[in-house]
GROMACS .gro file of C-alpha atoms in nm:
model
  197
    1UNK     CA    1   9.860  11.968   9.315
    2UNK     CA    2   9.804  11.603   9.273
    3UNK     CA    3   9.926  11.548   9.654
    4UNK     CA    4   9.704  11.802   9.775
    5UNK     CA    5   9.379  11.648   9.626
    6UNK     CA    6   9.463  11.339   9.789
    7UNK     CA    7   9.549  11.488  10.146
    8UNK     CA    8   9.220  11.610  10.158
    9UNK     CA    9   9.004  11.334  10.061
   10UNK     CA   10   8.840  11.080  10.222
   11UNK     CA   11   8.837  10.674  10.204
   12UNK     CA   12   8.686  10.559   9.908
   13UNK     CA   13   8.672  10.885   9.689
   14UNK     CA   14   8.723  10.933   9.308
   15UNK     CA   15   8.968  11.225   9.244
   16UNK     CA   16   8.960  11.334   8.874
   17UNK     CA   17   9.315  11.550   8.765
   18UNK     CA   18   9.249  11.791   8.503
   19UNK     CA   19   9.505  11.808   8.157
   20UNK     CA   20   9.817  11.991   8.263
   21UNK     CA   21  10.196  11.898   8.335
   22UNK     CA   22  10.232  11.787   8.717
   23UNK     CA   23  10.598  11.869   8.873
   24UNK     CA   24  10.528  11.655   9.186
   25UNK     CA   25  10.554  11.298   9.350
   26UNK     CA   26  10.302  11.170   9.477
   27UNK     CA   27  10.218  10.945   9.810
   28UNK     CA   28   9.879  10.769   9.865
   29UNK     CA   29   9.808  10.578  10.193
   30UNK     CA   30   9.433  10.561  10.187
   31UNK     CA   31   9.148  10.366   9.946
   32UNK     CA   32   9.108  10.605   9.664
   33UNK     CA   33   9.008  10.618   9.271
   34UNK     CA   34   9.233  10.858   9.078
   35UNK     CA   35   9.138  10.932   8.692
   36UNK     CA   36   9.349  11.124   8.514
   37UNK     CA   37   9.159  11.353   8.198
   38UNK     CA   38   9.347  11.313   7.857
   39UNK     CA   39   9.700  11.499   7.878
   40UNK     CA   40   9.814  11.465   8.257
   41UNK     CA   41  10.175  11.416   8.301
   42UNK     CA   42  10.319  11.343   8.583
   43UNK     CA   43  10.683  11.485   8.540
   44UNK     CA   44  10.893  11.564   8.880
   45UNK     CA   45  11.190  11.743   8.895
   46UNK     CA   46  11.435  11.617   9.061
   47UNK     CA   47  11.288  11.327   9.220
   48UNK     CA   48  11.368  11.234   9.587
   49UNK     CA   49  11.355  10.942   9.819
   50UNK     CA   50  11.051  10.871   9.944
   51UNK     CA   51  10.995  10.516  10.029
   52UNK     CA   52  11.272  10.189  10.126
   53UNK     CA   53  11.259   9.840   9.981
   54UNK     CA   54  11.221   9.502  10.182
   55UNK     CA   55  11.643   9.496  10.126
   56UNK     CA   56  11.649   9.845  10.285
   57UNK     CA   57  11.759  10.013   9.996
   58UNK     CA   58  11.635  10.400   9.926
   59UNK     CA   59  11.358  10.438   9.687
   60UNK     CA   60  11.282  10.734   9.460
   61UNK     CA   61  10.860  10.666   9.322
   62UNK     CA   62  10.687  10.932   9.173
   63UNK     CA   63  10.377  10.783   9.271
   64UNK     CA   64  10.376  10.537   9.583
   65UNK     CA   65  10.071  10.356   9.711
   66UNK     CA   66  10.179  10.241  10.082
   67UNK     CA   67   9.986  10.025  10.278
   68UNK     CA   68   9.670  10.071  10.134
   69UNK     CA   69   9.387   9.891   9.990
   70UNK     CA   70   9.192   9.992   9.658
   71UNK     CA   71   9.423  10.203   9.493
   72UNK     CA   72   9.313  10.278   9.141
   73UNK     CA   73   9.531  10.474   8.935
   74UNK     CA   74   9.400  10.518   8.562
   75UNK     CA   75   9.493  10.716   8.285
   76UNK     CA   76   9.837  10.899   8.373
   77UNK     CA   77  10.146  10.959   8.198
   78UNK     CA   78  10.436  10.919   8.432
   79UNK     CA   79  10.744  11.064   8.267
   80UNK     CA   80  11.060  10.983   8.488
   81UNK     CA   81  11.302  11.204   8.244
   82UNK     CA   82  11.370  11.556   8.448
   83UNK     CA   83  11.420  11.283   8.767
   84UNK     CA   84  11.795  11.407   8.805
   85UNK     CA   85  11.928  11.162   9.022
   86UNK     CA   86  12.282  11.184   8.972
   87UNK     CA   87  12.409  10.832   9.129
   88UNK     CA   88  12.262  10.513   9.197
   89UNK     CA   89  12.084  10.564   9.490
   90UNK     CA   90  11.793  10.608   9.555
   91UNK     CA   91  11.650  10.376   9.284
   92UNK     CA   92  11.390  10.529   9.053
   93UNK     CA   93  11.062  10.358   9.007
   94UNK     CA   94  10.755  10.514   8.854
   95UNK     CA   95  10.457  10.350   8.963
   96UNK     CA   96  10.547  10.191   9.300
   97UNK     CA   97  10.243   9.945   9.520
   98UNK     CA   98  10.371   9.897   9.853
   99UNK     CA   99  10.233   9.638  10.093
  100UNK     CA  100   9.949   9.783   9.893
  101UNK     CA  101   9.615   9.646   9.683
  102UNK     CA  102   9.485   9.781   9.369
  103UNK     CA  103   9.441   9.887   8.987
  104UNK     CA  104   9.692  10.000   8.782
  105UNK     CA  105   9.507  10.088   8.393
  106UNK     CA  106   9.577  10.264   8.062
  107UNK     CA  107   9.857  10.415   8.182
  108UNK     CA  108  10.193  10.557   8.000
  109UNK     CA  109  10.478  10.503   8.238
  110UNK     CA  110  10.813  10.620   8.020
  111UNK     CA  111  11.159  10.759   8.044
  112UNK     CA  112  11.264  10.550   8.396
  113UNK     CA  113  11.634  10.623   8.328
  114UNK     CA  114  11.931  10.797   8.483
  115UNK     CA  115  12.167  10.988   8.323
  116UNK     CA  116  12.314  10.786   8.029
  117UNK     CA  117  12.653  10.762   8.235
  118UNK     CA  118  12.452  10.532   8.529
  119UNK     CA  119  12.364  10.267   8.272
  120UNK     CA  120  12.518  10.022   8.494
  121UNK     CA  121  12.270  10.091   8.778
  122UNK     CA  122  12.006   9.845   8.879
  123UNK     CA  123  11.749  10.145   8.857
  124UNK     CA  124  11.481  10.269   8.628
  125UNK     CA  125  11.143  10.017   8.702
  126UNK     CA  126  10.846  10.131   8.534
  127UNK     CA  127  10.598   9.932   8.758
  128UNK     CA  128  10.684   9.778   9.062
  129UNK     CA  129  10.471   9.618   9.351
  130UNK     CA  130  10.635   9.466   9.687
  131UNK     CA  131  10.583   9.334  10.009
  132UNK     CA  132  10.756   9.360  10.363
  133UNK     CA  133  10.821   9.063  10.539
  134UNK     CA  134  10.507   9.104  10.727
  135UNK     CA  135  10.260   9.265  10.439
  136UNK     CA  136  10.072   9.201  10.169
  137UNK     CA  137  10.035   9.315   9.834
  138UNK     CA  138   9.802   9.275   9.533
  139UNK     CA  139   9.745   9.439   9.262
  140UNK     CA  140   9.614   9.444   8.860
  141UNK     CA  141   9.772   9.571   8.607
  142UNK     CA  142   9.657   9.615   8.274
  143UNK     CA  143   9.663   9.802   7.938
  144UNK     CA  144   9.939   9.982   8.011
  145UNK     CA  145  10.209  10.119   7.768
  146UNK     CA  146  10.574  10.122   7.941
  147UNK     CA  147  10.845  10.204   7.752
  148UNK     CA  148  11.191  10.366   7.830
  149UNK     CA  149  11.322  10.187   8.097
  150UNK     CA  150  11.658  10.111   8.222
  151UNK     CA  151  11.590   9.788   8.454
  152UNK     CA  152  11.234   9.640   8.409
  153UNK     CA  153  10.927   9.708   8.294
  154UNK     CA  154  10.691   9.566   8.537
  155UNK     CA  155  10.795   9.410   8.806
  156UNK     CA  156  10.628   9.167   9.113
  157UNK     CA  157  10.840   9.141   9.366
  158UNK     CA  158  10.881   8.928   9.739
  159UNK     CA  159  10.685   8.631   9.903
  160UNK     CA  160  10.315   8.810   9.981
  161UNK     CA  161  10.273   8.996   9.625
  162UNK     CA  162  10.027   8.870   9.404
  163UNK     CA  163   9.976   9.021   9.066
  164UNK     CA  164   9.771   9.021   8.788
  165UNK     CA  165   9.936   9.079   8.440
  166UNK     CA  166   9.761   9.182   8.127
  167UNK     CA  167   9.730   9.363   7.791
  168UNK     CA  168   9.999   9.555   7.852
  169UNK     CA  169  10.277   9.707   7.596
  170UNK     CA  170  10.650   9.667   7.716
  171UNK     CA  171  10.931   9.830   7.500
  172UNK     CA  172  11.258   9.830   7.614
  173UNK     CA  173  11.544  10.021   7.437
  174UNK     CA  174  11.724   9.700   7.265
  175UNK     CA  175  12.099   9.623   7.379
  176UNK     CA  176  12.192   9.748   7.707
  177UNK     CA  177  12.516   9.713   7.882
  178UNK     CA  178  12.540   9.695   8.295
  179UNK     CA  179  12.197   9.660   8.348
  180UNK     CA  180  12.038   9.382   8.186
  181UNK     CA  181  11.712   9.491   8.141
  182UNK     CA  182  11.402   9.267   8.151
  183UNK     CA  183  11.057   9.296   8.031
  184UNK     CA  184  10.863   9.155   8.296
  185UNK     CA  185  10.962   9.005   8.629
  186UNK     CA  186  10.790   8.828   8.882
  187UNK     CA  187  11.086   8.716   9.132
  188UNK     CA  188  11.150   8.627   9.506
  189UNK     CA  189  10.862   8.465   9.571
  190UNK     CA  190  10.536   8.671   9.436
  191UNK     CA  191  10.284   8.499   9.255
  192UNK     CA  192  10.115   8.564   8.925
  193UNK     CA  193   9.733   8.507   8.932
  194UNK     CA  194   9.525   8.323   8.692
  195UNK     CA  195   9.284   8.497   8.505
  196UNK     CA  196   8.957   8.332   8.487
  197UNK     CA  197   8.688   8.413   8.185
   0.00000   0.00000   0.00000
């Protein structure tokens, strides 16, 4: 597994993931590269809790970087559509930074729905990074395709996140009722930085 690979490694190591279909979420809480070869899917059944926002709500990633610095995901496809969550908590996310620091690159995060009766839910982030009150959070994120998605795309959340947007394709679904979905969202205090050439 994924998970296993990065239990075992130490600071500062590249893991590469081999082509295959991954059933599996998947927590990170040290400095580490991950590559994934052409054709890895990251596809969980039945995705659980694993994580709680600043508000304290339940969160359901299927891959969480938590309190970590230099965390550099590149080259997945996260597919959120075997999640099975049958209610509106916990909220799906795909990618999730958490009082965290990193790269997020040429990946394909798709499918961040519930069941088409839970359209109403304010679930379903492709991308999300967040601070606690007391953390810290910064991350890039670019050239990635996100599509799929019942709340946002990407999202920057909380006073303490910083983010870097760019070069990245967001496709929502078109009209939407109970959610209103949004492509991009940089809210309650995080800042967007400035890129310099």
């Amino acid at each position: 597994t994924i998970q296993s690979a990065v239990n075992a490694a130490s600071p500062g190591d590249i893991i590469r993931i081999c082509a295959g279909t991954y059933d599996e979420q998947v927590v990170i809480q040290t400095e580490l590269v991950l590559e994934a070869d052409n054709g890895v899917v990251v596809k969980p059944v039945a995705v659980a809790s694993n994580a709680t926002g600043p508000t304290g709500d339940a969160i359901a990633a299927i891959i969480l970087a938590q309190n970590s610095a230099n965390v550099q995901l590149e080259g997945f496809i996260v597919d959120g559509s075997a999640n099975g969550i049958p209610e509106c908590s916990p909220r799906l996310i795909g990618i999730l930074y958490q009082d965290a620091s990193g790269i997020v690159s040429h990946n394909e995060i798709r499918h961040m729905r519930l069941v088409s009766s839970l359209d109403g839910c304010q679930s379903g982030n492709a991308i999300e990074v967040e601070s606690s009150a007391s953390g810290h959070a910064s991350v890039t994120i670019t050239g990635n395709a996100v599509d799929t998605y019942q709340k946002n795309g990407i999202t920057a959340n909380e006073s303490g996140t910083q983010v870097s947007i760019n070069e990245n394709t967001v496709t929502g679904v078109g009209p939407t009722v109970g959610a209103a979905q949004s492509g991009i969202q940089i809210g309650y205090g995080a800042q967007r930085s400035e890129e310099r050439r």
